[in-house]
Coordinates of N, CA and C in Angstrom, one line a residue:
X1 N 4.7 -46.7 -23.0 CA 5.7 -45.8 -22.7 C 6.6 -45.6 -23.9
X2 N 6.9 -44.4 -24.2 CA 7.8 -44.1 -25.4 C 9.2 -43.9 -24.8
X3 N 10.2 -44.5 -25.5 CA 11.6 -44.3 -25.1 C 12.2 -43.3 -26.1
X4 N 13.2 -42.5 -25.7 CA 13.9 -41.6 -26.5 C 14.8 -42.4 -27.4
X5 N 14.8 -42.1 -28.7 CA 15.7 -42.8 -29.6 C 16.5 -41.8 -30.4
X6 N 17.8 -41.9 -30.5 CA 18.6 -41.0 -31.2 C 18.4 -41.2 -32.8
X7 N 17.6 -42.2 -33.2 CA 17.4 -42.4 -34.6 C 16.1 -41.8 -35.0
X8 N 15.2 -41.4 -34.1 CA 13.9 -40.8 -34.5 C 14.2 -39.3 -34.9
X9 N 13.6 -38.8 -35.9 CA 13.8 -37.5 -36.4 C 13.6 -36.5 -35.3
X10 N 12.6 -36.6 -34.5 CA 12.3 -35.6 -33.4 C 13.4 -35.6 -32.4
X11 N 14.2 -36.6 -32.2 CA 15.3 -36.7 -31.2 C 16.7 -36.4 -31.9
X12 N 16.8 -36.7 -33.1 CA 18.1 -36.7 -33.8 C 18.5 -35.4 -34.5
X13 N 17.5 -34.7 -35.1 CA 17.8 -33.5 -35.8 C 17.5 -32.3 -34.9
X14 N 18.4 -31.3 -35.0 CA 18.2 -30.1 -34.2 C 16.9 -29.4 -34.7
X15 N 16.2 -28.7 -33.8 CA 14.9 -28.1 -34.1 C 15.0 -27.2 -35.3
X16 N 16.1 -26.5 -35.6 CA 16.2 -25.6 -36.7 C 16.3 -26.4 -38.0
X17 N 16.7 -27.6 -38.0 CA 16.9 -28.4 -39.2 C 15.7 -29.1 -39.7
X18 N 14.8 -29.5 -38.7 CA 13.6 -30.3 -39.1 C 12.7 -29.5 -40.1
X19 N 12.4 -28.3 -39.8 CA 11.5 -27.6 -40.8 C 12.2 -27.5 -42.2
X20 N 13.5 -27.3 -42.3 CA 14.1 -27.2 -43.6 C 14.0 -28.5 -44.3
X21 N 14.2 -29.6 -43.6 CA 14.0 -30.9 -44.3 C 12.5 -31.1 -44.7
X22 N 11.6 -30.8 -43.8 CA 10.2 -31.1 -44.0 C 9.7 -30.2 -45.2
X23 N 10.3 -29.1 -45.5 CA 9.9 -28.4 -46.7 C 10.0 -29.2 -48.0
X24 N 10.8 -30.2 -48.0 CA 11.1 -31.0 -49.1 C 10.2 -32.3 -49.2
X25 N 9.4 -32.5 -48.1 CA 8.6 -33.7 -48.0 C 7.3 -33.6 -48.7
X26 N 6.8 -34.8 -49.2 CA 5.4 -34.9 -49.6 C 4.9 -36.2 -49.0
X27 N 3.6 -36.2 -48.7 CA 3.0 -37.4 -48.0 C 2.7 -38.5 -49.0
X28 N 2.9 -39.7 -48.6 CA 2.6 -40.9 -49.4 C 2.0 -41.9 -48.5
X29 N 1.3 -42.9 -49.1 CA 0.7 -44.0 -48.4 C 1.1 -45.3 -49.1
X30 N 1.3 -46.3 -48.3 CA 1.6 -47.6 -48.9 C 0.7 -48.7 -48.3
X31 N 0.1 -49.5 -49.1 CA -0.7 -50.6 -48.6 C 0.1 -51.7 -48.0
X32 N -0.5 -52.4 -47.1 CA 0.2 -53.6 -46.5 C 0.8 -54.5 -47.6
X33 N 2.0 -54.9 -47.5 CA 2.6 -55.8 -48.5 C 3.4 -55.1 -49.6
X34 N 3.2 -53.8 -49.7 CA 3.9 -53.0 -50.7 C 5.4 -53.0 -50.5
X35 N 6.2 -53.3 -51.5 CA 7.6 -53.3 -51.5 C 8.1 -51.9 -51.7
X36 N 8.8 -51.2 -50.8 CA 9.3 -49.9 -51.0 C 10.5 -49.9 -51.9
X37 N 11.4 -50.8 -51.6 CA 12.6 -51.0 -52.5 C 13.2 -52.4 -52.2
X38 N 14.0 -52.8 -53.2 CA 14.7 -54.1 -53.1 C 16.2 -53.8 -53.2
X39 N 17.0 -54.7 -52.6 CA 18.4 -54.6 -52.6 C 18.9 -54.5 -54.0
X40 N 19.8 -53.6 -54.2 CA 20.4 -53.4 -55.5 C 19.7 -52.3 -56.4
X41 N 18.5 -52.0 -56.0 CA 17.8 -51.0 -56.8 C 18.4 -49.6 -56.6
X42 N 18.0 -48.6 -57.4 CA 18.5 -47.3 -57.4 C 17.8 -46.5 -56.2
X43 N 18.7 -46.0 -55.3 CA 18.2 -45.3 -54.1 C 18.1 -43.8 -54.4
X44 N 16.9 -43.4 -54.8 CA 16.7 -42.0 -55.2 C 15.7 -41.3 -54.3
X45 N 15.3 -41.9 -53.2 CA 14.4 -41.3 -52.3 C 14.6 -42.0 -50.9
X46 N 13.9 -41.4 -49.9 CA 13.8 -42.0 -48.6 C 12.6 -41.5 -48.0
X47 N 12.2 -42.1 -46.8 CA 11.0 -41.9 -46.1 C 11.2 -41.7 -44.6
X48 N 10.3 -41.0 -44.0 CA 10.1 -40.9 -42.6 C 8.7 -41.4 -42.3
X49 N 8.6 -42.5 -41.5 CA 7.3 -43.1 -41.2 C 6.5 -42.2 -40.4
X50 N 5.2 -42.0 -40.8 CA 4.3 -41.2 -39.9 C 3.4 -42.2 -39.1
X51 N 3.0 -43.3 -39.7 CA 2.2 -44.3 -39.0 C 2.4 -45.6 -39.7
X52 N 2.2 -46.7 -39.0 CA 2.4 -48.0 -39.6 C 3.8 -48.6 -39.3
X53 N 4.0 -49.7 -40.0 CA 5.3 -50.4 -39.8 C 5.9 -50.8 -41.1
X54 N 7.2 -50.6 -41.2 CA 8.0 -51.0 -42.4 C 9.1 -51.9 -41.9
X55 N 9.3 -53.1 -42.5 CA 10.3 -54.0 -42.2 C 11.5 -53.8 -43.1
X56 N 12.7 -53.9 -42.6 CA 13.9 -54.0 -43.4 C 14.3 -55.4 -43.5
X57 N 14.8 -55.9 -44.7 CA 15.2 -57.2 -44.8 C 16.4 -57.3 -45.7
X58 N 17.1 -58.5 -45.6 CA 18.3 -58.8 -46.4 C 18.1 -60.0 -47.1
X59 N 18.5 -60.0 -48.4 CA 18.3 -61.2 -49.3 C 19.3 -62.3 -48.8
X60 N 18.7 -63.5 -48.6 CA 19.5 -64.7 -48.3 C 19.4 -65.7 -49.4
X61 N 20.4 -66.0 -50.2 CA 20.3 -66.9 -51.3 C 19.7 -68.3 -50.9
X62 N 18.7 -68.7 -51.6 CA 18.1 -70.0 -51.3 C 17.2 -70.0 -50.2
X63 N 16.9 -68.9 -49.6 CA 16.0 -68.8 -48.5 C 15.1 -67.5 -48.6
X64 N 14.2 -67.4 -47.8 CA 13.3 -66.2 -47.7 C 14.2 -65.1 -47.1
X65 N 13.9 -63.9 -47.5 CA 14.6 -62.7 -47.0 C 14.5 -62.7 -45.5
X66 N 15.6 -62.3 -44.8 CA 15.6 -62.3 -43.4 C 15.2 -60.8 -42.9
X67 N 14.2 -60.7 -42.1 CA 13.8 -59.4 -41.6 C 14.9 -59.0 -40.5
X68 N 15.4 -57.8 -40.7 CA 16.4 -57.3 -39.8 C 15.8 -56.4 -38.7
X69 N 14.9 -55.5 -39.1 CA 14.3 -54.6 -38.2 C 13.0 -54.1 -38.6
X70 N 12.1 -53.7 -37.7 CA 10.8 -53.1 -37.9 C 10.9 -51.7 -37.5
X71 N 10.4 -50.8 -38.4 CA 10.4 -49.4 -38.2 C 9.0 -48.8 -38.1
X72 N 8.9 -47.9 -37.1 CA 7.6 -47.3 -36.8 C 7.7 -45.8 -37.0
X73 N 6.7 -45.1 -36.4 CA 6.6 -43.6 -36.5 C 7.9 -42.9 -36.1
X74 N 8.2 -41.9 -37.0 CA 9.4 -41.1 -36.7 C 10.7 -41.7 -37.2
X75 N 10.7 -42.9 -37.7 CA 11.9 -43.6 -38.1 C 12.2 -43.4 -39.6
X76 N 13.5 -43.3 -39.9 CA 14.0 -43.2 -41.3 C 14.0 -44.5 -42.0
X77 N 13.4 -44.5 -43.2 CA 13.5 -45.7 -44.0 C 14.3 -45.4 -45.2
X78 N 15.5 -46.0 -45.3 CA 16.4 -45.8 -46.4 C 17.5 -44.9 -46.0
X79 N 18.8 -45.4 -46.2 CA 20.0 -44.6 -45.9 C 20.9 -44.6 -47.1
X80 N 20.7 -45.5 -48.1 CA 21.6 -45.6 -49.2 C 21.6 -44.4 -50.2
X81 N 20.6 -43.6 -50.1 CA 20.4 -42.4 -50.9 C 21.5 -41.4 -50.7
X82 N 22.2 -41.5 -49.5 CA 23.3 -40.6 -49.2 C 24.6 -40.9 -49.6
X83 N 24.8 -42.2 -50.0 CA 26.2 -42.7 -50.3 C 26.2 -43.3 -51.7
X84 N 27.2 -42.8 -52.5 CA 27.4 -43.4 -53.9 C 27.7 -44.9 -53.7
X85 N 27.3 -45.7 -54.6 CA 26.6 -45.5 -55.9 C 25.1 -45.3 -55.8
X86 N 24.6 -45.0 -54.6 CA 23.1 -44.8 -54.5 C 22.3 -46.0 -54.9
X87 N 22.7 -47.2 -54.3 CA 21.9 -48.4 -54.5 C 21.6 -49.0 -53.1
X88 N 20.4 -49.5 -53.1 CA 19.9 -50.0 -51.8 C 20.7 -51.2 -51.3
X89 N 21.0 -51.2 -50.1 CA 21.8 -52.3 -49.4 C 20.9 -53.3 -48.8
X90 N 19.6 -52.9 -48.5 CA 18.6 -53.8 -47.9 C 17.3 -53.7 -48.7
X91 N 16.3 -54.4 -48.3 CA 15.0 -54.2 -48.9 C 14.1 -53.7 -47.9
X92 N 12.9 -53.2 -48.3 CA 11.9 -52.7 -47.3 C 10.5 -53.0 -47.8
X93 N 9.6 -53.4 -46.8 CA 8.3 -53.7 -47.2 C 7.3 -53.1 -46.1
X94 N 6.2 -52.7 -46.5 CA 5.2 -52.2 -45.6 C 4.5 -53.4 -45.0
X95 N 4.6 -53.6 -43.7 CA 4.0 -54.7 -43.0 C 2.5 -54.4 -42.6
X96 N 2.2 -53.1 -42.5 CA 0.9 -52.7 -42.2 C 0.6 -51.5 -43.2
X97 N -0.6 -51.0 -43.3 CA -0.7 -49.8 -44.0 C 0.2 -48.7 -43.4
X98 N 0.9 -48.0 -44.3 CA 1.9 -47.0 -43.9 C 1.6 -45.6 -44.5
X99 N 1.7 -44.6 -43.6 CA 1.7 -43.2 -44.0 C 3.1 -42.7 -43.8
X100 N 3.6 -42.0 -44.7 CA 5.0 -41.6 -44.6 C 5.2 -40.2 -45.3
X101 N 6.3 -39.6 -44.9 CA 6.8 -38.4 -45.7 C 7.9 -39.0 -46.6
X102 N 7.8 -38.6 -47.9 CA 8.8 -39.0 -48.9 C 9.6 -37.8 -49.3
X103 N 10.9 -38.1 -49.5 CA 11.9 -37.1 -49.9 C 12.6 -37.5 -51.1
X104 N 12.8 -36.6 -52.0 CA 13.7 -36.8 -53.2 C 15.1 -36.6 -52.8
X105 N 15.9 -37.7 -52.9 CA 17.3 -37.7 -52.4 C 18.2 -36.6 -53.1
X106 N 18.0 -36.4 -54.3 CA 18.9 -35.4 -55.0 C 18.6 -34.0 -54.4
X107 N 17.4 -33.7 -54.2 CA 17.0 -32.4 -53.7 C 17.6 -32.2 -52.3
X108 N 17.5 -33.3 -51.5 CA 18.1 -33.2 -50.1 C 19.6 -33.1 -50.1
X109 N 20.2 -33.9 -51.0 CA 21.7 -33.8 -51.1 C 22.1 -32.4 -51.5
X110 N 21.4 -31.8 -52.4 CA 21.7 -30.4 -52.9 C 21.6 -29.4 -51.7
X111 N 20.6 -29.5 -50.9 CA 20.4 -28.7 -49.7 C 21.6 -28.9 -48.7
X112 N 21.9 -30.2 -48.6 CA 23.0 -30.5 -47.6 C 24.3 -29.9 -48.1
X113 N 24.6 -29.9 -49.4 CA 25.8 -29.3 -50.0 C 25.8 -27.7 -49.8
X114 N 24.6 -27.2 -49.9 CA 24.5 -25.7 -49.9 C 24.5 -25.1 -48.5
X115 N 24.2 -26.0 -47.5 CA 24.1 -25.5 -46.1 C 24.9 -26.5 -45.2
X116 N 26.2 -26.1 -44.9 CA 27.0 -27.0 -44.1 C 26.5 -27.5 -42.8
X117 N 25.8 -26.6 -42.1 CA 25.3 -27.0 -40.7 C 24.1 -28.0 -40.9
X118 N 23.3 -27.8 -41.9 CA 22.2 -28.7 -42.2 C 22.8 -30.0 -42.7
X119 N 23.7 -30.0 -43.6 CA 24.3 -31.2 -44.1 C 25.0 -32.0 -43.0
X120 N 25.7 -31.3 -42.1 CA 26.3 -32.0 -41.0 C 25.3 -32.7 -40.1
X121 N 24.3 -32.0 -39.7 CA 23.2 -32.5 -38.9 C 22.6 -33.7 -39.5
X122 N 22.2 -33.6 -40.8 CA 21.5 -34.7 -41.5 C 22.5 -35.9 -41.6
X123 N 23.7 -35.6 -42.0 CA 24.7 -36.7 -42.1 C 25.0 -37.4 -40.8
X124 N 25.0 -36.7 -39.7 CA 25.2 -37.3 -38.4 C 24.0 -38.2 -38.0
X125 N 22.8 -37.7 -38.4 CA 21.6 -38.5 -38.1 C 21.6 -39.8 -38.9
X126 N 21.9 -39.7 -40.2 CA 21.9 -40.9 -41.0 C 23.0 -41.9 -40.5
X127 N 24.2 -41.3 -40.1 CA 25.2 -42.1 -39.6 C 24.8 -42.9 -38.3
X128 N 24.1 -42.2 -37.4 CA 23.6 -42.9 -36.2 C 22.6 -44.0 -36.6
X129 N 21.7 -43.7 -37.5 CA 20.8 -44.7 -38.0 C 21.5 -45.9 -38.6
X130 N 22.6 -45.7 -39.4 CA 23.4 -46.8 -39.9 C 24.0 -47.6 -38.8
X131 N 24.6 -46.9 -37.8 CA 25.2 -47.7 -36.7 C 24.2 -48.6 -36.0
X132 N 23.1 -48.0 -35.7 CA 22.0 -48.8 -35.1 C 21.6 -50.0 -35.9
X133 N 21.4 -49.7 -37.2 CA 21.0 -50.8 -38.2 C 22.0 -51.9 -38.3
X134 N 23.3 -51.5 -38.3 CA 24.3 -52.5 -38.4 C 24.3 -53.4 -37.2
X135 N 24.1 -52.9 -36.0 CA 24.0 -53.7 -34.8 C 22.8 -54.6 -34.8
X136 N 21.6 -54.0 -35.3 CA 20.4 -54.8 -35.4 C 20.6 -56.0 -36.3
X137 N 21.2 -55.7 -37.5 CA 21.5 -56.7 -38.5 C 22.4 -57.8 -37.9
X138 N 23.4 -57.4 -37.2 CA 24.4 -58.4 -36.6 C 23.6 -59.3 -35.7
X139 N 22.9 -58.7 -34.8 CA 22.2 -59.5 -33.8 C 21.1 -60.4 -34.4
X140 N 20.4 -59.9 -35.4 CA 19.4 -60.7 -36.0 C 19.9 -61.8 -36.8
X141 N 21.0 -61.6 -37.5 CA 21.6 -62.7 -38.3 C 22.3 -63.7 -37.4
X142 N 22.8 -63.3 -36.3 CA 23.3 -64.3 -35.3 C 22.2 -65.2 -34.8
X143 N 21.0 -64.5 -34.5 CA 19.9 -65.3 -34.0 C 19.4 -66.3 -35.1
X144 N 19.4 -65.9 -36.3 CA 18.9 -66.8 -37.4 C 19.9 -67.9 -37.8
X145 N 21.2 -67.6 -37.8 CA 22.1 -68.5 -38.5 C 23.3 -69.0 -37.6
X146 N 23.5 -68.4 -36.5 CA 24.6 -69.0 -35.6 C 24.1 -70.3 -35.0
X147 N 25.0 -71.2 -34.7 CA 24.5 -72.5 -34.1 C 23.7 -72.4 -32.9
X148 N 24.0 -71.4 -32.0 CA 23.2 -71.3 -30.8 C 22.6 -69.9 -30.6
X149 N 22.5 -69.1 -31.7 CA 21.9 -67.8 -31.6 C 22.9 -66.8 -31.0
X150 N 22.5 -65.6 -30.9 CA 23.4 -64.5 -30.4 C 23.8 -64.6 -28.9
X151 N 23.0 -65.5 -28.2 CA 23.3 -65.6 -26.8 C 24.3 -66.7 -26.5
X152 N 24.9 -67.3 -27.5 CA 25.8 -68.4 -27.3 C 27.2 -67.9 -26.8
X153 N 27.8 -68.7 -26.0 CA 29.2 -68.3 -25.5 C 30.2 -69.3 -26.1
X154 N 31.2 -68.9 -26.7 CA 32.2 -69.8 -27.3 C 33.4 -69.7 -26.5

C-alpha cells in the first residue's frame, strides 16, 4: 500500500510545475555502492529517484557514517543546491542500483528566479523535504547516540 507523502514530487509540486521542472531533467543510473555526494562537496545538481534506494548519511568523527534516511521512487535527493554556499550538508549513496532524473542546479535556480510561481512551488517543496529530513535526522541520531534511544523519558 502506498501512502501519500508531501515530499514526493507527484504530491508536492502542482501539476503545472512538474512538466516545467522535468524539461530540465536527464536520466542517469547509479550502480549499488556509488557515492552520489559527500558532505562538504559542491552541490551543483540534485536528483529525483525513479527506482532503487539512496541512503542519506551524516559523517560521525571516529565512527562510520550514520544513515539518516532511505529514499525511494519519487523522492528528492539533495537540497543543498538551493541554498548558498551550495555545499552538501549530508552524504548520499546508492544502496541498490538506482535510476534517477538528474537536474543542473544552476539551470533550475535560473528558472525559479524567472518564474515566481514556479520558484515558490519548488521552494516550498524543498522546504518540506528539509523539515522532514531534519525530523528524520533527529530521531535517527537519538536512536544511535542517546543513552536509551529516542523512546526514553527523562
